Short mmCIF file of C-alpha atoms in Angstrom, two decimals:
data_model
loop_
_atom_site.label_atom_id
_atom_site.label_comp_id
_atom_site.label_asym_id
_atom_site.label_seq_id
_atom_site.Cartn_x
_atom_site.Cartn_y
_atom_site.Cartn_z
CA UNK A 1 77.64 144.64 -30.48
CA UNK A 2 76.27 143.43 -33.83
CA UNK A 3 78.30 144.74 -36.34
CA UNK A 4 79.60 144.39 -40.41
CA UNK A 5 83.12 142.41 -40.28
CA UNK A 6 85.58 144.98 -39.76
CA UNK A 7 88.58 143.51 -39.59
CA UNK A 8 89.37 144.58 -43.39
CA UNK A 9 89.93 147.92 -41.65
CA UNK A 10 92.81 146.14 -39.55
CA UNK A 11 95.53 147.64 -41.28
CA UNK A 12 96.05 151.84 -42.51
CA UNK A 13 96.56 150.26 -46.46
CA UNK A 14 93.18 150.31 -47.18
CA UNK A 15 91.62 154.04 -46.01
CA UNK A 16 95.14 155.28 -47.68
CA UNK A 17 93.71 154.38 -50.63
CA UNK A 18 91.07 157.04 -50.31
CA UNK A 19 92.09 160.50 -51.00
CA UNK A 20 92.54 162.38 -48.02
CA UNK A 21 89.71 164.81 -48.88
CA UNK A 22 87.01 162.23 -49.60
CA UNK A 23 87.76 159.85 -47.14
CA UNK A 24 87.19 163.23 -44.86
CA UNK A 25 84.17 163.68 -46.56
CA UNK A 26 82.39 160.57 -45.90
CA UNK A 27 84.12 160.17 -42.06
CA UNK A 28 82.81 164.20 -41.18
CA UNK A 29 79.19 163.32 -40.69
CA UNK A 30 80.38 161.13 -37.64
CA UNK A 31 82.67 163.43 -36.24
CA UNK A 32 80.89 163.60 -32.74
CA UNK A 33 81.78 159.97 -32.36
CA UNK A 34 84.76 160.13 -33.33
CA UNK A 35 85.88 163.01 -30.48
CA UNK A 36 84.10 161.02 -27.99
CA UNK A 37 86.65 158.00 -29.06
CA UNK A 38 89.70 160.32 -28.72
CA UNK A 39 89.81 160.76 -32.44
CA UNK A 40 90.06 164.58 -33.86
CA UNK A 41 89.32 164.35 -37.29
CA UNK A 42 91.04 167.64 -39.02
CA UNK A 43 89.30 169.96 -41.29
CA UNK A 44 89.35 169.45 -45.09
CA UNK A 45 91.42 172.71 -45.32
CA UNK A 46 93.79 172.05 -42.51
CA UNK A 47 97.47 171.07 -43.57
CA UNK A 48 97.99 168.07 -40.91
CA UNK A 49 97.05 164.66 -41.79
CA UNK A 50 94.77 162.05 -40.06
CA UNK A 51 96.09 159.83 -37.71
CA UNK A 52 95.44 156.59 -39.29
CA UNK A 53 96.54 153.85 -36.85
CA UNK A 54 93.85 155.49 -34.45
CA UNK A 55 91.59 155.33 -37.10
CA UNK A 56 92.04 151.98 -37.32
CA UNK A 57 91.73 151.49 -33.49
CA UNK A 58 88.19 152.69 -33.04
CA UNK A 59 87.07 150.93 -36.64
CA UNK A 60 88.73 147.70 -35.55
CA UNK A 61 86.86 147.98 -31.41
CA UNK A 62 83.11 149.19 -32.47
CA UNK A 63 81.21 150.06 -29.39
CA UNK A 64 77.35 150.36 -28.98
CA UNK A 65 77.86 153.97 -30.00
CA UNK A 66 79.35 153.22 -33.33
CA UNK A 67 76.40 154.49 -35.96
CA UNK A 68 75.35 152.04 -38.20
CA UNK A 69 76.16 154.97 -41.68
CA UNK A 70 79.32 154.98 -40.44
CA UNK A 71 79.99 150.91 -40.84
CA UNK A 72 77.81 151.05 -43.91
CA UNK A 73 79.68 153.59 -45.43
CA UNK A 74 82.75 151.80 -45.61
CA UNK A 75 81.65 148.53 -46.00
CA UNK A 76 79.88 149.11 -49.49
CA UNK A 77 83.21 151.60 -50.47
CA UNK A 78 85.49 148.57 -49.44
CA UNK A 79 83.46 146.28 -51.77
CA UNK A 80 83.55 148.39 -54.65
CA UNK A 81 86.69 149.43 -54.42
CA UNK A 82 87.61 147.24 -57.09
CA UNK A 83 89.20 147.44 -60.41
CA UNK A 84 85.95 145.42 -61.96
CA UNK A 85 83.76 147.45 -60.07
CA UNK A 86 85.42 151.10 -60.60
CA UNK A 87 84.74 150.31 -64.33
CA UNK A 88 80.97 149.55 -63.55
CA UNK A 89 81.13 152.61 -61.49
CA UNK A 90 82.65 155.46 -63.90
CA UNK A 91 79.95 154.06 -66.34
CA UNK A 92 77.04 154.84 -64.04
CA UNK A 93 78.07 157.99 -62.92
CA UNK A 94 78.11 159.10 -65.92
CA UNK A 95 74.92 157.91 -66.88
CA UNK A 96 73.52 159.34 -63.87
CA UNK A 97 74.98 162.91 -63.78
CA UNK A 98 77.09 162.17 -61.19
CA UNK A 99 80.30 164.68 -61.01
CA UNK A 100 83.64 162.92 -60.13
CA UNK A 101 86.61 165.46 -58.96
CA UNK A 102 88.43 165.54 -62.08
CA UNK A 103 91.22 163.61 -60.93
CA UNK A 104 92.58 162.04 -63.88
CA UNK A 105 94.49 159.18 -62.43
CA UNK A 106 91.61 158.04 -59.18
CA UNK A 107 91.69 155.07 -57.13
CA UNK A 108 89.28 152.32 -57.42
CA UNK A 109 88.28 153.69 -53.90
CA UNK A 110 88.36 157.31 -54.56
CA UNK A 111 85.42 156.66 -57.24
CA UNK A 112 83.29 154.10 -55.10
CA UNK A 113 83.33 157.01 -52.03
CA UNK A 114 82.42 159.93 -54.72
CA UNK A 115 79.46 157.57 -56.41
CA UNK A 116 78.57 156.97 -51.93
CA UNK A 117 78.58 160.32 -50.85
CA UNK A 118 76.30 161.35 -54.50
CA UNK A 119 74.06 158.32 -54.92
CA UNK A 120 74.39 155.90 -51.90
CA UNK A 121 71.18 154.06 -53.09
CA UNK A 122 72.85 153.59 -56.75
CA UNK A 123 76.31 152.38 -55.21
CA UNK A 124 74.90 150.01 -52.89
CA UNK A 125 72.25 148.64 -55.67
CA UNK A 126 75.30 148.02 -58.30
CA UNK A 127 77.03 146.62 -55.31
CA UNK A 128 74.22 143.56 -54.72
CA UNK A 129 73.76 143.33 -58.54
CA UNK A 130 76.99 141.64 -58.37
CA UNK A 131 75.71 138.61 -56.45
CA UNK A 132 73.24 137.98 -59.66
CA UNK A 133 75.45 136.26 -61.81
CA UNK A 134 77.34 133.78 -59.27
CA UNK A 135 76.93 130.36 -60.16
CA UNK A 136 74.16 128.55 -57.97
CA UNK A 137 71.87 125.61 -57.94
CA UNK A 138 67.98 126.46 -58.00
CA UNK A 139 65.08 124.86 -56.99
CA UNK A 140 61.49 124.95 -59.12
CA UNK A 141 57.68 125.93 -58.02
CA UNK A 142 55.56 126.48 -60.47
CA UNK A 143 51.99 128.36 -60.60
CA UNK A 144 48.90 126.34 -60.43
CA UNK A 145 46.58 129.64 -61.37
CA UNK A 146 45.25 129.58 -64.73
CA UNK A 147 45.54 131.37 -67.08
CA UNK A 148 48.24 132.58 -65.77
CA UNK A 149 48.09 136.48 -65.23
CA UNK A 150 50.49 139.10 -66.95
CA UNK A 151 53.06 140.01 -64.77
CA UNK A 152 53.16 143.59 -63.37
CA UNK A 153 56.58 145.20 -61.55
CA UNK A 154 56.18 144.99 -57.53
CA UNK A 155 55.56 149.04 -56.31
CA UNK A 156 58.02 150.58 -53.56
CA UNK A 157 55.10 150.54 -50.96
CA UNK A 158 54.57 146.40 -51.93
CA UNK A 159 58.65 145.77 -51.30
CA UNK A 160 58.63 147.65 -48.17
CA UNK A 161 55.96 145.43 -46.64
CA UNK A 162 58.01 142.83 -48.08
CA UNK A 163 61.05 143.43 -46.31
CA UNK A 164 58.96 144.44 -43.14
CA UNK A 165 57.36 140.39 -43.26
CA UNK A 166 60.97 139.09 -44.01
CA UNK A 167 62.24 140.74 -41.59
CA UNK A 168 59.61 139.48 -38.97
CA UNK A 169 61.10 135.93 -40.09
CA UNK A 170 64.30 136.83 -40.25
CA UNK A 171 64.29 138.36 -36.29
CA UNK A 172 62.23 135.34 -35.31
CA UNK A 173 65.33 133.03 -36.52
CA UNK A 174 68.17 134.96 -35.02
CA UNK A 175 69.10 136.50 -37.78
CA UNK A 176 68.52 140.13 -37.62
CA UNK A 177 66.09 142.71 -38.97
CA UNK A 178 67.35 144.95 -42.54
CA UNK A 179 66.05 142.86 -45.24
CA UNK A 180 66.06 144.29 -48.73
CA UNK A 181 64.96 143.43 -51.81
CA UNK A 182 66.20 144.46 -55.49
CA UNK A 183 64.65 143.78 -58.45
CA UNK A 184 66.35 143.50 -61.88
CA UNK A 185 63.96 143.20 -64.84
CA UNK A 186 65.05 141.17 -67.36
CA UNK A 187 64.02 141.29 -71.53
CA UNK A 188 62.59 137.06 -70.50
CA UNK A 189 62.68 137.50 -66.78
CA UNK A 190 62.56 139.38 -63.60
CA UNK A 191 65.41 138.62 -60.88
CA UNK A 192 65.12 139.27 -57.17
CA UNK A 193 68.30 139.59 -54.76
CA UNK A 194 67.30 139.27 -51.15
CA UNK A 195 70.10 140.89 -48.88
CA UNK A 196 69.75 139.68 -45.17
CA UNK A 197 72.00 138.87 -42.23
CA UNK A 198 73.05 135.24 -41.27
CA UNK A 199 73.48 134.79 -37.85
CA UNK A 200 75.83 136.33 -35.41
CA UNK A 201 79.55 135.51 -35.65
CA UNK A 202 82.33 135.76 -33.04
CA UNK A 203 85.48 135.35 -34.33
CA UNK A 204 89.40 136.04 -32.54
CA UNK A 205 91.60 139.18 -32.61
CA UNK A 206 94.69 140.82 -31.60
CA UNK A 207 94.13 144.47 -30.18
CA UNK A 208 97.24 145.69 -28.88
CA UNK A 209 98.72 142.50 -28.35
CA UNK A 210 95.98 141.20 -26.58
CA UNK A 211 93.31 138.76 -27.47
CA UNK A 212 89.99 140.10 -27.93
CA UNK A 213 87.22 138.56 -30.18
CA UNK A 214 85.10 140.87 -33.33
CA UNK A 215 81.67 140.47 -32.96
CA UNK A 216 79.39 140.77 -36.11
CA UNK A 217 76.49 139.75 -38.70
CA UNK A 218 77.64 137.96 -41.93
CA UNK A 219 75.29 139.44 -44.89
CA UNK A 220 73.69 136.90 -47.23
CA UNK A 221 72.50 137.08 -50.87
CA UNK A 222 69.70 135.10 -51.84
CA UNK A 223 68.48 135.13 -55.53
CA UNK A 224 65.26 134.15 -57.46
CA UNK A 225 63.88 134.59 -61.26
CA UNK A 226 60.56 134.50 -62.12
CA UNK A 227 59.73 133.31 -65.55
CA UNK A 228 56.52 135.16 -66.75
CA UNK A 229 56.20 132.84 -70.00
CA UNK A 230 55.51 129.53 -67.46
CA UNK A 231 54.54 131.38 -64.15
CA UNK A 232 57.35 129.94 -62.55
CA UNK A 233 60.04 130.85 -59.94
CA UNK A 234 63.07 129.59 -58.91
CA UNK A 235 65.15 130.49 -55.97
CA UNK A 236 68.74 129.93 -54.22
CA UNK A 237 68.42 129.74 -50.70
CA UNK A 238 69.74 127.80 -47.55
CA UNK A 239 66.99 125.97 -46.33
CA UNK A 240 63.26 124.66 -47.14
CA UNK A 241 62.31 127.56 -43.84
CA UNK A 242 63.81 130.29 -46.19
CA UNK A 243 62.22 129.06 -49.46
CA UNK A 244 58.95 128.69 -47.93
CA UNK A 245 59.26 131.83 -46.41
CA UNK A 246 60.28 133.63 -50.28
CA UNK A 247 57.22 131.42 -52.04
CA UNK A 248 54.16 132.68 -50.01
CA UNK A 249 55.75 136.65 -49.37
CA UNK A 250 56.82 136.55 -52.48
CA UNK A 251 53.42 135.29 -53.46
CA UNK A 252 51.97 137.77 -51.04
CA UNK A 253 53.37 140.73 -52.05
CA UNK A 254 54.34 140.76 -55.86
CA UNK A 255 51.48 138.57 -56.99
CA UNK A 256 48.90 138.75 -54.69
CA UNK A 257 48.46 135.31 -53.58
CA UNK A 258 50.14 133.80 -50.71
CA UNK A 259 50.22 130.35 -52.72
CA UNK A 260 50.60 132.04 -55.74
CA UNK A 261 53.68 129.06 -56.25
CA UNK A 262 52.35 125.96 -53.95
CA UNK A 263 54.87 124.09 -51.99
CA UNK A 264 57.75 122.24 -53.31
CA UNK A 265 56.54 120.51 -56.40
CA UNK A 266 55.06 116.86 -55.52
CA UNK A 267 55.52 115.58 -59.20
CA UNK A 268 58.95 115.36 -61.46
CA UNK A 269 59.18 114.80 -65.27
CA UNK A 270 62.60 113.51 -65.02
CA UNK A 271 61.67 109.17 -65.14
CA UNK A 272 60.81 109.86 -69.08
CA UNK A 273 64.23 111.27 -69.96
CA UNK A 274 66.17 108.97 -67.89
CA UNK A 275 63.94 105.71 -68.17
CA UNK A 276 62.37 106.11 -71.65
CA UNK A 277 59.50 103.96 -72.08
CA UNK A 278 60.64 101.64 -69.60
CA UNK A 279 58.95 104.74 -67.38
CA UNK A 280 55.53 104.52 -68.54
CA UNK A 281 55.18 100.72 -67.90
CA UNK A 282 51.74 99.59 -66.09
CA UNK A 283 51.91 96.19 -65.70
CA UNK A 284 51.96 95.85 -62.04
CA UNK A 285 49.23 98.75 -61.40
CA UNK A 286 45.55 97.40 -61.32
CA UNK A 287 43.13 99.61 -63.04
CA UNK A 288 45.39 100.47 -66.01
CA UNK A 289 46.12 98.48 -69.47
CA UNK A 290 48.50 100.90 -71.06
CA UNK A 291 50.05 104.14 -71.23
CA UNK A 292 51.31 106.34 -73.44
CA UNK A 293 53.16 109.43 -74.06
CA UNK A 294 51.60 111.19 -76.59
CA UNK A 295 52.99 115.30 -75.75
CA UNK A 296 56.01 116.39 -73.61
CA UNK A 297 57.11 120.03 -73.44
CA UNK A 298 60.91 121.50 -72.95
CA UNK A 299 61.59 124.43 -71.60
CA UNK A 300 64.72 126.27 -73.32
CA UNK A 301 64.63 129.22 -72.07
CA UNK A 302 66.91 131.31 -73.84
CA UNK A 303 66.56 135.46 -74.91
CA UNK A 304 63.46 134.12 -76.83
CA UNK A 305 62.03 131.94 -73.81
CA UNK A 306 62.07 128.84 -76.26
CA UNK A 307 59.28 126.11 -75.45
CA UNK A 308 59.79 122.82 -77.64
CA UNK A 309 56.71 121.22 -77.95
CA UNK A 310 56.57 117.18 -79.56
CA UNK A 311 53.41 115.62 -79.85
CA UNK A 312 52.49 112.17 -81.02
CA UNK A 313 50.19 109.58 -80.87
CA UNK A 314 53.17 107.64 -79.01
CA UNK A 315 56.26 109.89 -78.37
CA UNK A 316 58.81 107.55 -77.61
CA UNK A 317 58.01 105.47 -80.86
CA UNK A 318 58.27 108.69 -83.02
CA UNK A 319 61.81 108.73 -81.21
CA UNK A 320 62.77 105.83 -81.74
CA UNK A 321 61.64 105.68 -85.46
CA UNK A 322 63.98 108.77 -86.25
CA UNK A 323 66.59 107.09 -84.34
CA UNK A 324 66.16 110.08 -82.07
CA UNK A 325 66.29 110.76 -78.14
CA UNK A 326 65.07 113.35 -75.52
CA UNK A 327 67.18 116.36 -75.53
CA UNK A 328 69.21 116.25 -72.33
CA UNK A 329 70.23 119.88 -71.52
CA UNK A 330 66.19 121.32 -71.93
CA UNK A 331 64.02 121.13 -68.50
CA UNK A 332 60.47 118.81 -69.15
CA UNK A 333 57.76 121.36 -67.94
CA UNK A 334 54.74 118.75 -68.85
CA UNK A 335 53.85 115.83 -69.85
CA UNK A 336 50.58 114.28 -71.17
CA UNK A 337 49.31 110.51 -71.44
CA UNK A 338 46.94 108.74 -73.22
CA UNK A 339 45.81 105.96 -70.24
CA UNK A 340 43.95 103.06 -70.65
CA UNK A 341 42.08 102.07 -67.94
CA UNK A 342 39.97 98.74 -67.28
CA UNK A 343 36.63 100.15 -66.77
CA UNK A 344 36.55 102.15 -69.81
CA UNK A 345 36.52 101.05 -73.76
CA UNK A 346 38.36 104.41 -74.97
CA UNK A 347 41.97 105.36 -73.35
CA UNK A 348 41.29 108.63 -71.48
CA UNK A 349 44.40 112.11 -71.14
CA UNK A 350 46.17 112.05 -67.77
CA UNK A 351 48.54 115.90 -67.69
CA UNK A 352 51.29 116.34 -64.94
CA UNK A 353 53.48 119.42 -64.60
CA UNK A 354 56.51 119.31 -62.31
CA UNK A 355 54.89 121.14 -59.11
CA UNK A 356 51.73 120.11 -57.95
CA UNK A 357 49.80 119.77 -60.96
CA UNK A 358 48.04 116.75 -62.24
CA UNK A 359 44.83 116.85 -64.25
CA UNK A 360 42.50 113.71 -64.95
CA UNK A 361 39.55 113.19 -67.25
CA UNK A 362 38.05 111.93 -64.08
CA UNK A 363 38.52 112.22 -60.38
CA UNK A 364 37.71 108.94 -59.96
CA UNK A 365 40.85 107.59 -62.09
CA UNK A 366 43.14 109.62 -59.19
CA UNK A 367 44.20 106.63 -56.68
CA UNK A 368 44.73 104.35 -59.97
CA UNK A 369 47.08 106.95 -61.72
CA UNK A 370 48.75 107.96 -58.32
CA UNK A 371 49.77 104.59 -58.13
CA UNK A 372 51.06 104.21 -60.96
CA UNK A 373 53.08 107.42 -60.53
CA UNK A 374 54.68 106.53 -57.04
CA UNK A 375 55.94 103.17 -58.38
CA UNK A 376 57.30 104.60 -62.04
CA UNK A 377 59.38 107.24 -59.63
CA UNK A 378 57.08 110.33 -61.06
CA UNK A 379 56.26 111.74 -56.88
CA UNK A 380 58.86 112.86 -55.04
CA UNK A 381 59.49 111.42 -52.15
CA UNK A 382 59.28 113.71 -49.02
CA UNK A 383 61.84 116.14 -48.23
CA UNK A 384 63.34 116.95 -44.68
CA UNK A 385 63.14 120.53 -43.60
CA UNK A 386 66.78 120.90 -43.93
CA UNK A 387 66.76 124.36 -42.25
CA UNK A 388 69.76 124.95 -39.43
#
């Protein structure tokens, strides 16, 4: 059987740490599973206690009877059943009208089963919003529609036929249906947390002495930001099969284009921060006399969603006039040239952004400037799908 890790359940410590009256509370809906494993759970107003260690016998050997509330239950009260989290907790109940027992001196787990049993939707929300802030390395795509369109919240109906084509995916690569998606609006930005299950995991155990193995589906967090100011996204995830996947659903379903974001961007900006004008050199390209930079845009980001723009007739001699360089921290979002070519008597603009954008004065100048961007290092070479 597929189930949530339980093995946190291995010893009594942890359901002690629920008063006896709520952890009743949120094991009574079960109770016909329970009798048929041998367990009698008491009433709330009966004076004998529960018998923990076989408690922890049927929660540590899940059957194909075990209901899925039950594991969820006390998986989400186990992760918030934190000091950090009880905080966050006592905060939102009270914002929400939720009424706590009174109990002036609660465990950490006492409030995260009171918030379950009241609001499991808000417990298990706050519980994923605490993936958000983790520290992770993103990848880019940018829009190519123009202008681009204001941005407008995804409806419930739109995430549940997200989750439903996710989940197709997700089956399809082993890894389980019960995709959901959060969204977090943002004053600059809107974030997305993607909750899905990795695959299956078999991993030793003791039960009674003997060796026996626990049988379950890791959960996974993946988490992207859309930038309404640029019309771009970026995304953690494992592998080029899941981003793909996120950039056309996501596409699909929150912006109403399947390649809203086009595939993983052919062009970078980076050569004219770390080459200077040693990255714009054409001597070796035939077709082309010179090039110059003449406007580059940073992307700062910030609470104000800070764009720097610098724009000269030739950029890097402005710089190097004030004795200045390219700020190192701020991401290029685009870059345009003034290109000379040999059939024409007036230098003509050439425009690349960092997806799949570049924009000539002519199609006819494309193989000439595509040349001259593989050799200056401004196309990417091609990635591996690096998907397990």
């Amino acid at each position: 059987m597929a189930t949530y890790n339980l093995r946190r359940f291995a010893h009594a410590d942890g359901l002690k740490a629920i008063a006896r009256e709520h952890l009743l509370a949120l094991l009574n809906p079960h109770k016909p599973y329970f009798d048929g494993r041998g367990l009698t759970l008491p009433p709330p107003s009966a004076s004998d206690g529960i018998d923990y260690d076989q408690l922890v016998n049927v929660l540590m050997n899940p059957d194909t009877d075990t209901p899925k509330g039950l594991l969820d239950a006390l998986y989400f009260v186990h992760e918030m059943a934190t000091p950090e989290a009880m905080d966050v907790l006592l905060q939102e109940a009270e914002n929400n009208g939720i009424s706590l027992d009174g109990n002036p001196d609660p465990t950490a787990a006492d409030v995260a089963v009171q918030v379950y049993l009241q609001d499991k939707d808000l417990l298990e929300r706050k519980h994923a919003e605490q993936y958000l802030l983790k520290p992770r390395s993103f990848e880019y795509f940018q829009t190519d529609t123009h202008p681009i369109p204001k941005f407008k919240p995804p409806t419930a109906k739109a995430l549940v036929a997200l989750e439903k084509d996710l989940d197709d995916w997700f089956e399809k690569k082993k890894r389980g249906r019960g995709s959901k998606v959060f969204v977090y609006p943002k004053k600059d930005s809107v974030w997305f947390l993607v909750r899905h299950g990795d695959p299956l995991r078999r991993e030793g155990s003791l039960d009674g002495g003997q060796a026996s193995s626990v049988f379950y589906r890791p959960e996974k967090y993946d988490v992207l930001v859309y930038e309404p100011t640029i019309g771009e996204i970026r995304m953690h995830a494992c592998g080029k099969g899941e981003k793909d996947l996120f950039r056309r659903q996501f596409g699909r379903h929150v912006f109403s284009k399947e390649d809203f974001f086009p595939e993983t961007g052919k062009y970078t900006l980076d050569p004219l921060r770390n080459g200077g004008d040693t990255s714009i050199v054409c001597t070796d390209v035939d077709g082309m006399e010179w090039v110059r930079l003449k406007e580059i845009q940073f992307f700062w980001g910030g609470s104000e969603k800070e764009i720097e723009i610098r724009k000269a007739n030739d950029v890097f001699a402005a710089y190097a006039g004030r004795g200045r360089a390219m700020p190192q921290k701020a991401r290029i979002i685009r870059a345009s040239f003034q290109v000379k070519f040999t059939d024409s008597k007036t230098a003509r603009t050439v425009t690349i952004r960092p997806s799949n954008i570049a924009q000539y004065t002519r199609d006819s100048d494309a193989s000439v400037v595509e040349d001259w961007l593989t050799k200056r290092g401004f196309i990417l070479a091609e990635q591996e799908d690096d998907e397990e």
